[in-house]
């Protein structure tokens, strides 16, 4: 293990807002009305920039110098890696939304265990400090609050969750689920594919060559390759996003895959999507967090991992206010204990 290197494990923040239902601008555009300069100013505080962007009828997706940003009319998701200060975006985002007539009604923060925790700046020095910082920056109407560290058998793999919500109804869609996959110790041959070799079309070629383009053939992909190595992509499919980020350096190789699905989808789709994503990297260790109101989502995870030679090593479950059930599972290659 390297003494220090690039921190692949992301911090993820999801904020939900509500406005006047009688104002069609709020429900159809809402946060998407934020001008690019305002978003750039928030990202500057976080210490990252936009490198590529795509949008459709439902939302806008930005690839960042450190991960991704998704902007929906009443929901915003920011996921950043490295030594970014993600939580510093909470206050300015609440302020910008307020100017559009939107009030925050839900917040969820998740992350894994950092590979290089001592490199993290304030307020990310430890989870306790992160929770204090979030709570100081949220308004009092978000009265249902819970913080939890979900363990695994390996102390290097814990899942940190903070969730809060106001009391005016559910803000996380009942039928929707989110899957967050973190992969370490990537297959060395496959990881080498994420080192830049080509010119302007390097990202597109990487997407095709690695099989990432086949994970969801319906998705419009916005991809970016970093110099000398590293890769990010956002997939846009109707009102759903997917995202992949890769840090391929040996010694601290890492890849993440996140996507949103619906419990009303064909259940086999969940299995196939996960299998395709993990096969791109063939990692030795995988952690999978599912956030959903339905149990059928997390039960499908093992079905995807086992055929790939990955054995379930730990399972943790916890309930969060209005966000639903979070299930955290870890898997390692069967050849490893």
GROMACS .gro file of C-alpha atoms in nm:
model
  337
    1UNK     CA    1   0.000   0.000   0.000
    2UNK     CA    2   0.129   0.343  -0.093
    3UNK     CA    3   0.206   0.582   0.194
    4UNK     CA    4   0.001   0.846   0.018
    5UNK     CA    5  -0.164   0.876  -0.321
    6UNK     CA    6  -0.484   0.995  -0.483
    7UNK     CA    7  -0.793   0.932  -0.267
    8UNK     CA    8  -1.037   0.741  -0.485
    9UNK     CA    9  -1.312   0.693  -0.226
   10UNK     CA   10  -1.576   0.958  -0.287
   11UNK     CA   11  -1.787   1.167  -0.056
   12UNK     CA   12  -2.148   1.189  -0.178
   13UNK     CA   13  -2.404   1.456  -0.089
   14UNK     CA   14  -2.770   1.452  -0.192
   15UNK     CA   15  -2.997   1.747  -0.116
   16UNK     CA   16  -3.375   1.757  -0.174
   17UNK     CA   17  -3.588   2.071  -0.197
   18UNK     CA   18  -3.953   2.168  -0.229
   19UNK     CA   19  -4.126   2.478  -0.359
   20UNK     CA   20  -4.467   2.609  -0.450
   21UNK     CA   21  -4.647   2.327  -0.634
   22UNK     CA   22  -4.863   2.589  -0.805
   23UNK     CA   23  -4.556   2.739  -0.971
   24UNK     CA   24  -4.482   2.525  -1.281
   25UNK     CA   25  -4.133   2.675  -1.310
   26UNK     CA   26  -4.034   2.516  -0.980
   27UNK     CA   27  -4.152   2.167  -1.070
   28UNK     CA   28  -4.024   2.169  -1.430
   29UNK     CA   29  -3.695   2.360  -1.396
   30UNK     CA   30  -3.623   2.454  -1.034
   31UNK     CA   31  -3.252   2.412  -0.955
   32UNK     CA   32  -3.176   2.376  -1.327
   33UNK     CA   33  -3.229   2.751  -1.349
   34UNK     CA   34  -2.907   2.805  -1.155
   35UNK     CA   35  -2.661   2.973  -1.388
   36UNK     CA   36  -2.330   2.804  -1.464
   37UNK     CA   37  -2.133   3.075  -1.287
   38UNK     CA   38  -2.321   3.008  -0.960
   39UNK     CA   39  -2.248   2.636  -0.986
   40UNK     CA   40  -1.882   2.709  -1.061
   41UNK     CA   41  -1.860   2.929  -0.752
   42UNK     CA   42  -1.995   2.645  -0.534
   43UNK     CA   43  -1.752   2.399  -0.691
   44UNK     CA   44  -1.465   2.641  -0.634
   45UNK     CA   45  -1.539   2.626  -0.260
   46UNK     CA   46  -1.538   2.245  -0.283
   47UNK     CA   47  -1.214   2.269  -0.485
   48UNK     CA   48  -1.309   2.113  -0.816
   49UNK     CA   49  -1.425   2.225  -1.162
   50UNK     CA   50  -1.653   2.113  -1.446
   51UNK     CA   51  -1.470   1.931  -1.726
   52UNK     CA   52  -1.764   1.802  -1.932
   53UNK     CA   53  -2.144   1.826  -1.928
   54UNK     CA   54  -2.460   1.685  -2.085
   55UNK     CA   55  -2.830   1.735  -2.016
   56UNK     CA   56  -3.171   1.610  -2.125
   57UNK     CA   57  -3.537   1.684  -2.056
   58UNK     CA   58  -3.508   1.565  -1.694
   59UNK     CA   59  -3.170   1.673  -1.550
   60UNK     CA   60  -2.818   1.800  -1.613
   61UNK     CA   61  -2.507   1.586  -1.557
   62UNK     CA   62  -2.161   1.733  -1.507
   63UNK     CA   63  -1.831   1.544  -1.503
   64UNK     CA   64  -1.604   1.718  -1.253
   65UNK     CA   65  -1.227   1.728  -1.215
   66UNK     CA   66  -1.306   1.519  -0.905
   67UNK     CA   67  -1.614   1.306  -0.987
   68UNK     CA   68  -1.972   1.422  -1.068
   69UNK     CA   69  -2.261   1.663  -1.019
   70UNK     CA   70  -2.627   1.597  -1.108
   71UNK     CA   71  -2.887   1.874  -1.104
   72UNK     CA   72  -3.260   1.792  -1.110
   73UNK     CA   73  -3.542   2.047  -1.060
   74UNK     CA   74  -3.573   1.970  -0.686
   75UNK     CA   75  -3.269   1.750  -0.617
   76UNK     CA   76  -2.893   1.793  -0.641
   77UNK     CA   77  -2.627   1.523  -0.604
   78UNK     CA   78  -2.255   1.600  -0.575
   79UNK     CA   79  -1.996   1.325  -0.554
   80UNK     CA   80  -1.631   1.424  -0.513
   81UNK     CA   81  -1.307   1.235  -0.451
   82UNK     CA   82  -0.950   1.335  -0.361
   83UNK     CA   83  -0.912   1.602  -0.091
   84UNK     CA   84  -1.218   1.803  -0.191
   85UNK     CA   85  -1.423   1.977   0.080
   86UNK     CA   86  -1.763   1.860  -0.034
   87UNK     CA   87  -1.963   1.960   0.274
   88UNK     CA   88  -1.870   2.324   0.221
   89UNK     CA   89  -2.124   2.321  -0.065
   90UNK     CA   90  -2.424   2.278   0.168
   91UNK     CA   91  -2.464   2.638   0.282
   92UNK     CA   92  -2.419   2.805  -0.062
   93UNK     CA   93  -2.652   2.552  -0.230
   94UNK     CA   94  -2.926   2.612   0.029
   95UNK     CA   95  -2.884   2.988  -0.028
   96UNK     CA   96  -2.897   2.960  -0.410
   97UNK     CA   97  -3.206   2.737  -0.391
   98UNK     CA   98  -3.378   2.983  -0.157
   99UNK     CA   99  -3.334   3.256  -0.419
  100UNK     CA  100  -3.528   3.031  -0.659
  101UNK     CA  101  -3.812   2.984  -0.409
  102UNK     CA  102  -3.696   2.638  -0.297
  103UNK     CA  103  -3.658   2.516   0.062
  104UNK     CA  104  -3.439   2.224   0.167
  105UNK     CA  105  -3.636   1.924   0.297
  106UNK     CA  106  -3.390   1.633   0.282
  107UNK     CA  107  -3.017   1.567   0.306
  108UNK     CA  108  -2.814   1.247   0.271
  109UNK     CA  109  -2.436   1.215   0.302
  110UNK     CA  110  -2.251   0.888   0.238
  111UNK     CA  111  -1.893   0.774   0.202
  112UNK     CA  112  -1.672   0.471   0.247
  113UNK     CA  113  -1.353   0.455   0.454
  114UNK     CA  114  -1.077   0.672   0.309
  115UNK     CA  115  -0.757   0.502   0.194
  116UNK     CA  116  -0.558   0.808   0.308
  117UNK     CA  117  -0.759   0.958   0.597
  118UNK     CA  118  -0.472   1.172   0.724
  119UNK     CA  119  -0.469   1.362   0.392
  120UNK     CA  120  -0.830   1.480   0.431
  121UNK     CA  121  -0.886   1.851   0.511
  122UNK     CA  122  -1.147   2.007   0.741
  123UNK     CA  123  -1.435   1.922   0.772
  124UNK     CA  124  -1.352   1.568   0.653
  125UNK     CA  125  -1.091   1.476   0.915
  126UNK     CA  126  -1.327   1.219   1.068
  127UNK     CA  127  -1.696   1.125   1.050
  128UNK     CA  128  -1.785   1.284   1.385
  129UNK     CA  129  -1.651   1.617   1.260
  130UNK     CA  130  -1.839   1.577   0.931
  131UNK     CA  131  -2.168   1.518   1.114
  132UNK     CA  132  -2.116   1.822   1.339
  133UNK     CA  133  -2.040   2.035   1.032
  134UNK     CA  134  -2.349   1.912   0.842
  135UNK     CA  135  -2.577   1.973   1.139
  136UNK     CA  136  -2.441   2.324   1.188
  137UNK     CA  137  -2.521   2.405   0.825
  138UNK     CA  138  -2.870   2.257   0.802
  139UNK     CA  139  -3.183   2.455   0.902
  140UNK     CA  140  -3.391   2.345   1.198
  141UNK     CA  141  -3.682   2.222   0.984
  142UNK     CA  142  -3.473   1.910   0.905
  143UNK     CA  143  -3.566   1.764   1.242
  144UNK     CA  144  -3.538   1.390   1.169
  145UNK     CA  145  -3.163   1.320   1.179
  146UNK     CA  146  -2.953   1.008   1.203
  147UNK     CA  147  -2.581   0.929   1.165
  148UNK     CA  148  -2.445   0.578   1.147
  149UNK     CA  149  -2.121   0.396   1.071
  150UNK     CA  150  -2.213   0.060   0.918
  151UNK     CA  151  -1.937  -0.192   0.987
  152UNK     CA  152  -1.788  -0.486   0.801
  153UNK     CA  153  -1.549  -0.762   0.908
  154UNK     CA  154  -1.265  -0.557   0.761
  155UNK     CA  155  -1.213  -0.230   0.954
  156UNK     CA  156  -1.089  -0.070   0.630
  157UNK     CA  157  -1.441  -0.104   0.487
  158UNK     CA  158  -1.708   0.083   0.679
  159UNK     CA  159  -1.998   0.277   0.531
  160UNK     CA  160  -2.073   0.620   0.679
  161UNK     CA  161  -2.427   0.756   0.646
  162UNK     CA  162  -2.591   1.077   0.764
  163UNK     CA  163  -2.954   1.137   0.674
  164UNK     CA  164  -3.197   1.411   0.770
  165UNK     CA  165  -3.542   1.521   0.660
  166UNK     CA  166  -3.822   1.760   0.747
  167UNK     CA  167  -4.165   1.639   0.852
  168UNK     CA  168  -4.361   1.745   0.543
  169UNK     CA  169  -4.379   1.407   0.371
  170UNK     CA  170  -4.138   1.164   0.206
  171UNK     CA  171  -3.869   1.318  -0.009
  172UNK     CA  172  -3.692   1.008  -0.136
  173UNK     CA  173  -3.906   0.833  -0.397
  174UNK     CA  174  -4.062   0.506  -0.275
  175UNK     CA  175  -3.993   0.311  -0.593
  176UNK     CA  176  -3.645   0.447  -0.657
  177UNK     CA  177  -3.325   0.291  -0.532
  178UNK     CA  178  -2.959   0.393  -0.539
  179UNK     CA  179  -2.669   0.148  -0.563
  180UNK     CA  180  -2.318   0.266  -0.469
  181UNK     CA  181  -2.036   0.024  -0.552
  182UNK     CA  182  -1.675   0.074  -0.435
  183UNK     CA  183  -1.404  -0.151  -0.580
  184UNK     CA  184  -1.039  -0.181  -0.473
  185UNK     CA  185  -0.740  -0.386  -0.584
  186UNK     CA  186  -0.846  -0.381  -0.949
  187UNK     CA  187  -0.710  -0.639  -1.190
  188UNK     CA  188  -0.376  -0.492  -1.299
  189UNK     CA  189  -0.419  -0.570  -1.670
  190UNK     CA  190  -0.766  -0.413  -1.677
  191UNK     CA  191  -0.649  -0.112  -1.472
  192UNK     CA  192  -0.381  -0.039  -1.734
  193UNK     CA  193  -0.659   0.035  -1.983
  194UNK     CA  194  -0.733   0.353  -1.786
  195UNK     CA  195  -0.395   0.513  -1.861
  196UNK     CA  196  -0.420   0.776  -2.135
  197UNK     CA  197  -0.266   0.680  -2.470
  198UNK     CA  198  -0.470   0.847  -2.746
  199UNK     CA  199  -0.563   1.201  -2.839
  200UNK     CA  200  -0.899   1.382  -2.846
  201UNK     CA  201  -1.101   1.062  -2.876
  202UNK     CA  202  -0.922   0.885  -2.586
  203UNK     CA  203  -1.227   0.895  -2.355
  204UNK     CA  204  -1.465   0.754  -2.616
  205UNK     CA  205  -1.216   0.479  -2.702
  206UNK     CA  206  -1.169   0.396  -2.332
  207UNK     CA  207  -1.547   0.370  -2.283
  208UNK     CA  208  -1.575   0.120  -2.570
  209UNK     CA  209  -1.251  -0.073  -2.511
  210UNK     CA  210  -1.321  -0.143  -2.143
  211UNK     CA  211  -1.684  -0.250  -2.188
  212UNK     CA  212  -1.823   0.045  -1.993
  213UNK     CA  213  -2.037   0.138  -2.295
  214UNK     CA  214  -2.215  -0.199  -2.270
  215UNK     CA  215  -2.325  -0.164  -1.906
  216UNK     CA  216  -2.635   0.029  -2.017
  217UNK     CA  217  -2.643   0.052  -2.399
  218UNK     CA  218  -2.943   0.291  -2.378
  219UNK     CA  219  -2.751   0.556  -2.185
  220UNK     CA  220  -2.605   0.869  -2.338
  221UNK     CA  221  -2.248   0.873  -2.207
  222UNK     CA  222  -2.049   1.180  -2.120
  223UNK     CA  223  -1.691   1.065  -2.055
  224UNK     CA  224  -1.354   1.218  -1.971
  225UNK     CA  225  -1.001   1.080  -1.945
  226UNK     CA  226  -0.739   1.237  -1.719
  227UNK     CA  227  -0.367   1.285  -1.784
  228UNK     CA  228  -0.168   1.063  -1.730
  229UNK     CA  229  -0.440   0.827  -1.602
  230UNK     CA  230  -0.789   0.812  -1.458
  231UNK     CA  231  -1.136   0.812  -1.607
  232UNK     CA  232  -1.483   0.947  -1.530
  233UNK     CA  233  -1.818   0.906  -1.697
  234UNK     CA  234  -2.181   1.000  -1.643
  235UNK     CA  235  -2.455   0.800  -1.810
  236UNK     CA  236  -2.790   0.964  -1.881
  237UNK     CA  237  -3.093   0.740  -1.941
  238UNK     CA  238  -3.429   0.919  -1.918
  239UNK     CA  239  -3.458   1.055  -1.564
  240UNK     CA  240  -3.186   0.824  -1.428
  241UNK     CA  241  -2.811   0.865  -1.404
  242UNK     CA  242  -2.517   0.630  -1.367
  243UNK     CA  243  -2.157   0.724  -1.299
  244UNK     CA  244  -1.814   0.558  -1.296
  245UNK     CA  245  -1.483   0.693  -1.164
  246UNK     CA  246  -1.150   0.516  -1.189
  247UNK     CA  247  -0.817   0.569  -1.012
  248UNK     CA  248  -0.604   0.294  -1.172
  249UNK     CA  249  -0.263   0.342  -1.004
  250UNK     CA  250  -0.118   0.025  -0.859
  251UNK     CA  251  -0.109   0.018  -0.479
  252UNK     CA  252  -0.425   0.227  -0.437
  253UNK     CA  253  -0.633   0.131  -0.741
  254UNK     CA  254  -1.001   0.211  -0.702
  255UNK     CA  255  -1.317   0.229  -0.911
  256UNK     CA  256  -1.670   0.328  -0.822
  257UNK     CA  257  -1.999   0.264  -0.997
  258UNK     CA  258  -2.326   0.424  -0.895
  259UNK     CA  259  -2.666   0.407  -1.054
  260UNK     CA  260  -3.031   0.476  -0.988
  261UNK     CA  261  -3.298   0.221  -1.066
  262UNK     CA  262  -3.662   0.143  -0.996
  263UNK     CA  263  -3.804  -0.150  -0.802
  264UNK     CA  264  -4.054  -0.182  -1.087
  265UNK     CA  265  -3.775  -0.274  -1.331
  266UNK     CA  266  -3.709  -0.635  -1.425
  267UNK     CA  267  -3.520  -0.769  -1.121
  268UNK     CA  268  -3.274  -0.949  -1.350
  269UNK     CA  269  -3.168  -0.606  -1.482
  270UNK     CA  270  -3.024  -0.518  -1.139
  271UNK     CA  271  -2.813  -0.835  -1.145
  272UNK     CA  272  -2.694  -0.788  -1.504
  273UNK     CA  273  -2.608  -0.420  -1.457
  274UNK     CA  274  -2.398  -0.491  -1.148
  275UNK     CA  275  -2.227  -0.792  -1.308
  276UNK     CA  276  -2.130  -0.592  -1.618
  277UNK     CA  277  -1.992  -0.304  -1.410
  278UNK     CA  278  -1.782  -0.519  -1.176
  279UNK     CA  279  -1.649  -0.732  -1.464
  280UNK     CA  280  -1.493  -0.421  -1.618
  281UNK     CA  281  -1.249  -0.408  -1.324
  282UNK     CA  282  -1.236  -0.761  -1.170
  283UNK     CA  283  -1.157  -0.619  -0.823
  284UNK     CA  284  -1.037  -0.828  -0.529
  285UNK     CA  285  -1.266  -0.639  -0.289
  286UNK     CA  286  -1.609  -0.487  -0.348
  287UNK     CA  287  -1.848  -0.304  -0.119
  288UNK     CA  288  -2.207  -0.240  -0.224
  289UNK     CA  289  -2.446  -0.001  -0.054
  290UNK     CA  290  -2.812  -0.001  -0.157
  291UNK     CA  291  -3.060   0.263  -0.045
  292UNK     CA  292  -3.421   0.166  -0.099
  293UNK     CA  293  -3.763   0.121   0.056
  294UNK     CA  294  -3.786  -0.236  -0.077
  295UNK     CA  295  -3.590  -0.548   0.020
  296UNK     CA  296  -3.574  -0.704  -0.329
  297UNK     CA  297  -3.293  -0.467  -0.427
  298UNK     CA  298  -3.028  -0.576  -0.176
  299UNK     CA  299  -3.116  -0.944  -0.210
  300UNK     CA  300  -3.018  -0.926  -0.578
  301UNK     CA  301  -2.665  -0.798  -0.505
  302UNK     CA  302  -2.523  -1.136  -0.402
  303UNK     CA  303  -2.676  -1.292  -0.716
  304UNK     CA  304  -2.462  -1.054  -0.921
  305UNK     CA  305  -2.140  -1.105  -0.723
  306UNK     CA  306  -2.129  -1.479  -0.669
  307UNK     CA  307  -2.099  -1.581  -1.039
  308UNK     CA  308  -1.794  -1.347  -1.057
  309UNK     CA  309  -1.617  -1.545  -0.783
  310UNK     CA  310  -1.691  -1.283  -0.515
  311UNK     CA  311  -1.805  -1.413  -0.178
  312UNK     CA  312  -2.013  -1.212   0.069
  313UNK     CA  313  -1.803  -1.140   0.380
  314UNK     CA  314  -2.028  -0.903   0.572
  315UNK     CA  315  -2.381  -0.764   0.581
  316UNK     CA  316  -2.518  -0.464   0.771
  317UNK     CA  317  -2.862  -0.300   0.758
  318UNK     CA  318  -2.997   0.023   0.903
  319UNK     CA  319  -3.310   0.237   0.869
  320UNK     CA  320  -3.293   0.611   0.802
  321UNK     CA  321  -3.566   0.877   0.829
  322UNK     CA  322  -3.761   0.898   0.499
  323UNK     CA  323  -3.452   0.778   0.305
  324UNK     CA  324  -3.544   0.412   0.357
  325UNK     CA  325  -3.324   0.114   0.432
  326UNK     CA  326  -2.950   0.121   0.369
  327UNK     CA  327  -2.787  -0.220   0.327
  328UNK     CA  328  -2.407  -0.243   0.318
  329UNK     CA  329  -2.245  -0.562   0.192
  330UNK     CA  330  -1.880  -0.645   0.132
  331UNK     CA  331  -1.742  -0.910  -0.100
  332UNK     CA  332  -1.393  -1.043  -0.166
  333UNK     CA  333  -1.258  -1.270  -0.436
  334UNK     CA  334  -1.316  -1.629  -0.323
  335UNK     CA  335  -0.942  -1.697  -0.350
  336UNK     CA  336  -0.890  -1.444  -0.066
  337UNK     CA  337  -0.993  -1.472   0.296
   0.00000   0.00000   0.00000
